[in-house]
């Protein structure tokens, strides 16, 4: 394992975050604050509690998950797409580094950025609503696993994309709607039976539900199911990444 190569890629990607601090960190935190003001105050005044949890506190896991998913994908996809766009990807491919060392460098940096953002958002939320974390270790486990899984997914999107517009296609048209429809701001138990059953096909529901369980010990699906779902997604992304480097899809050809 070439740790110097991994470290070089990791540090290069992390340095870009601090050069664009306003866009990378402050902007998502401010957006989340607005969510608390709008949903926590406006809607929270109409819906006092869900499952015995204050509504403002109830939406915290969903808001964090919304930002984690979109930011993980955006950070990782742009990180690998830009070298493709400028042609510097061939310097990486010709260097004495393996496929997994490249993946660990890029995905590790994207996951670190998203993890930092998630912790900052958690700190921000504590200023707006009362928070309790019933299982801190489980919460960190879900944070790390989600950041890694969706950073890896974003890495795949960055390789697939051949324009800047395509980088935003999946996060904007697929991930964000799935998060909003995945119980981020409500419990699926509140839905009519038909929509409740349809929601069970939304993979993001299992992420939000498992993450919420670590806070309040309340969830729409079982904790074990949530963990299995995200592990299956991580495995699928790993296999897809292996297949891309194995065939050179949109990298060597």
mmCIF file with all atom_site columns, N, CA, C and O in Angstrom, residues 89 96 103 121 131 137 157 169 177-178 220 228 242:
data_model
loop_
_atom_site.group_PDB
_atom_site.id
_atom_site.type_symbol
_atom_site.label_atom_id
_atom_site.label_alt_id
_atom_site.label_comp_id
_atom_site.label_asym_id
_atom_site.label_entity_id
_atom_site.label_seq_id
_atom_site.pdbx_PDB_ins_code
_atom_site.Cartn_x
_atom_site.Cartn_y
_atom_site.Cartn_z
_atom_site.occupancy
_atom_site.B_iso_or_equiv
_atom_site.pdbx_formal_charge
_atom_site.auth_seq_id
_atom_site.auth_comp_id
_atom_site.auth_asym_id
_atom_site.auth_atom_id
_atom_site.pdbx_PDB_model_num
ATOM 1  N N  . UNK A 1 89  ? -5.808  13.513 -14.965 1.00 0.00 ? 89  UNK A N  1
ATOM 2  C CA . UNK A 1 89  ? -6.104  12.163 -14.504 1.00 0.00 ? 89  UNK A CA 1
ATOM 3  C C  . UNK A 1 89  ? -5.080  11.171 -15.054 1.00 0.00 ? 89  UNK A C  1
ATOM 4  O O  . UNK A 1 89  ? -4.766  10.157 -14.424 1.00 0.00 ? 89  UNK A O  1
ATOM 5  N N  . UNK A 1 96  ? 2.860   5.213  -10.103 1.00 0.00 ? 96  UNK A N  1
ATOM 6  C CA . UNK A 1 96  ? 2.916   3.867  -9.503  1.00 0.00 ? 96  UNK A CA 1
ATOM 7  C C  . UNK A 1 96  ? 1.960   3.727  -8.313  1.00 0.00 ? 96  UNK A C  1
ATOM 8  O O  . UNK A 1 96  ? 2.379   3.501  -7.173  1.00 0.00 ? 96  UNK A O  1
ATOM 9  N N  . UNK A 1 103 ? -8.719  5.495  -5.191  1.00 0.00 ? 103 UNK A N  1
ATOM 10 C CA . UNK A 1 103 ? -10.078 5.571  -4.636  1.00 0.00 ? 103 UNK A CA 1
ATOM 11 C C  . UNK A 1 103 ? -10.041 6.019  -3.176  1.00 0.00 ? 103 UNK A C  1
ATOM 12 O O  . UNK A 1 103 ? -10.810 6.894  -2.762  1.00 0.00 ? 103 UNK A O  1
ATOM 13 N N  . UNK A 1 121 ? -23.168 20.748 11.394  1.00 0.00 ? 121 UNK A N  1
ATOM 14 C CA . UNK A 1 121 ? -24.621 20.898 11.350  1.00 0.00 ? 121 UNK A CA 1
ATOM 15 C C  . UNK A 1 121 ? -25.255 20.426 12.653  1.00 0.00 ? 121 UNK A C  1
ATOM 16 O O  . UNK A 1 121 ? -26.236 21.005 13.124  1.00 0.00 ? 121 UNK A O  1
ATOM 17 N N  . UNK A 1 131 ? -31.588 18.786 21.878  1.00 0.00 ? 131 UNK A N  1
ATOM 18 C CA . UNK A 1 131 ? -31.146 17.552 21.240  1.00 0.00 ? 131 UNK A CA 1
ATOM 19 C C  . UNK A 1 131 ? -30.744 16.519 22.283  1.00 0.00 ? 131 UNK A C  1
ATOM 20 O O  . UNK A 1 131 ? -30.174 16.860 23.321  1.00 0.00 ? 131 UNK A O  1
ATOM 21 N N  . UNK A 1 137 ? -22.258 6.370  19.754  1.00 0.00 ? 137 UNK A N  1
ATOM 22 C CA . UNK A 1 137 ? -21.389 5.523  18.928  1.00 0.00 ? 137 UNK A CA 1
ATOM 23 C C  . UNK A 1 137 ? -22.126 5.085  17.664  1.00 0.00 ? 137 UNK A C  1
ATOM 24 O O  . UNK A 1 137 ? -21.565 5.088  16.560  1.00 0.00 ? 137 UNK A O  1
ATOM 25 N N  . UNK A 1 157 ? -20.148 8.596  -10.064 1.00 0.00 ? 157 UNK A N  1
ATOM 26 C CA . UNK A 1 157 ? -20.838 9.598  -10.882 1.00 0.00 ? 157 UNK A CA 1
ATOM 27 C C  . UNK A 1 157 ? -19.827 10.510 -11.571 1.00 0.00 ? 157 UNK A C  1
ATOM 28 O O  . UNK A 1 157 ? -20.000 10.876 -12.741 1.00 0.00 ? 157 UNK A O  1
ATOM 29 N N  . UNK A 1 169 ? -26.907 16.185 -11.971 1.00 0.00 ? 169 UNK A N  1
ATOM 30 C CA . UNK A 1 169 ? -28.126 15.505 -12.398 1.00 0.00 ? 169 UNK A CA 1
ATOM 31 C C  . UNK A 1 169 ? -28.644 14.533 -11.342 1.00 0.00 ? 169 UNK A C  1
ATOM 32 O O  . UNK A 1 169 ? -29.816 14.606 -10.941 1.00 0.00 ? 169 UNK A O  1
ATOM 33 N N  . UNK A 1 177 ? -34.922 14.461 -4.018  1.00 0.00 ? 177 UNK A N  1
ATOM 34 C CA . UNK A 1 177 ? -36.330 14.036 -3.872  1.00 0.00 ? 177 UNK A CA 1
ATOM 35 C C  . UNK A 1 177 ? -36.493 12.797 -2.997  1.00 0.00 ? 177 UNK A C  1
ATOM 36 O O  . UNK A 1 177 ? -37.448 12.710 -2.214  1.00 0.00 ? 177 UNK A O  1
ATOM 37 N N  . UNK A 1 178 ? -35.566 11.831 -3.128  1.00 0.00 ? 178 UNK A N  1
ATOM 38 C CA . UNK A 1 178 ? -35.669 10.623 -2.314  1.00 0.00 ? 178 UNK A CA 1
ATOM 39 C C  . UNK A 1 178 ? -35.533 10.939 -0.834  1.00 0.00 ? 178 UNK A C  1
ATOM 40 O O  . UNK A 1 178 ? -36.193 10.329 0.009   1.00 0.00 ? 178 UNK A O  1
ATOM 41 N N  . UNK A 1 220 ? -38.826 4.213  11.750  1.00 0.00 ? 220 UNK A N  1
ATOM 42 C CA . UNK A 1 220 ? -39.922 3.662  10.951  1.00 0.00 ? 220 UNK A CA 1
ATOM 43 C C  . UNK A 1 220 ? -39.636 2.235  10.504  1.00 0.00 ? 220 UNK A C  1
ATOM 44 O O  . UNK A 1 220 ? -40.551 1.504  10.162  1.00 0.00 ? 220 UNK A O  1
ATOM 45 N N  . UNK A 1 228 ? -28.155 -3.179 7.230   1.00 0.00 ? 228 UNK A N  1
ATOM 46 C CA . UNK A 1 228 ? -27.983 -4.096 6.102   1.00 0.00 ? 228 UNK A CA 1
ATOM 47 C C  . UNK A 1 228 ? -28.123 -3.350 4.777   1.00 0.00 ? 228 UNK A C  1
ATOM 48 O O  . UNK A 1 228 ? -27.350 -3.575 3.834   1.00 0.00 ? 228 UNK A O  1
ATOM 49 N N  . UNK A 1 242 ? -14.761 -1.158 -8.902  1.00 0.00 ? 242 UNK A N  1
ATOM 50 C CA . UNK A 1 242 ? -13.827 -2.177 -9.396  1.00 0.00 ? 242 UNK A CA 1
ATOM 51 C C  . UNK A 1 242 ? -14.042 -2.443 -10.887 1.00 0.00 ? 242 UNK A C  1
ATOM 52 O O  . UNK A 1 242 ? -13.086 -2.543 -11.653 1.00 0.00 ? 242 UNK A O  1
#
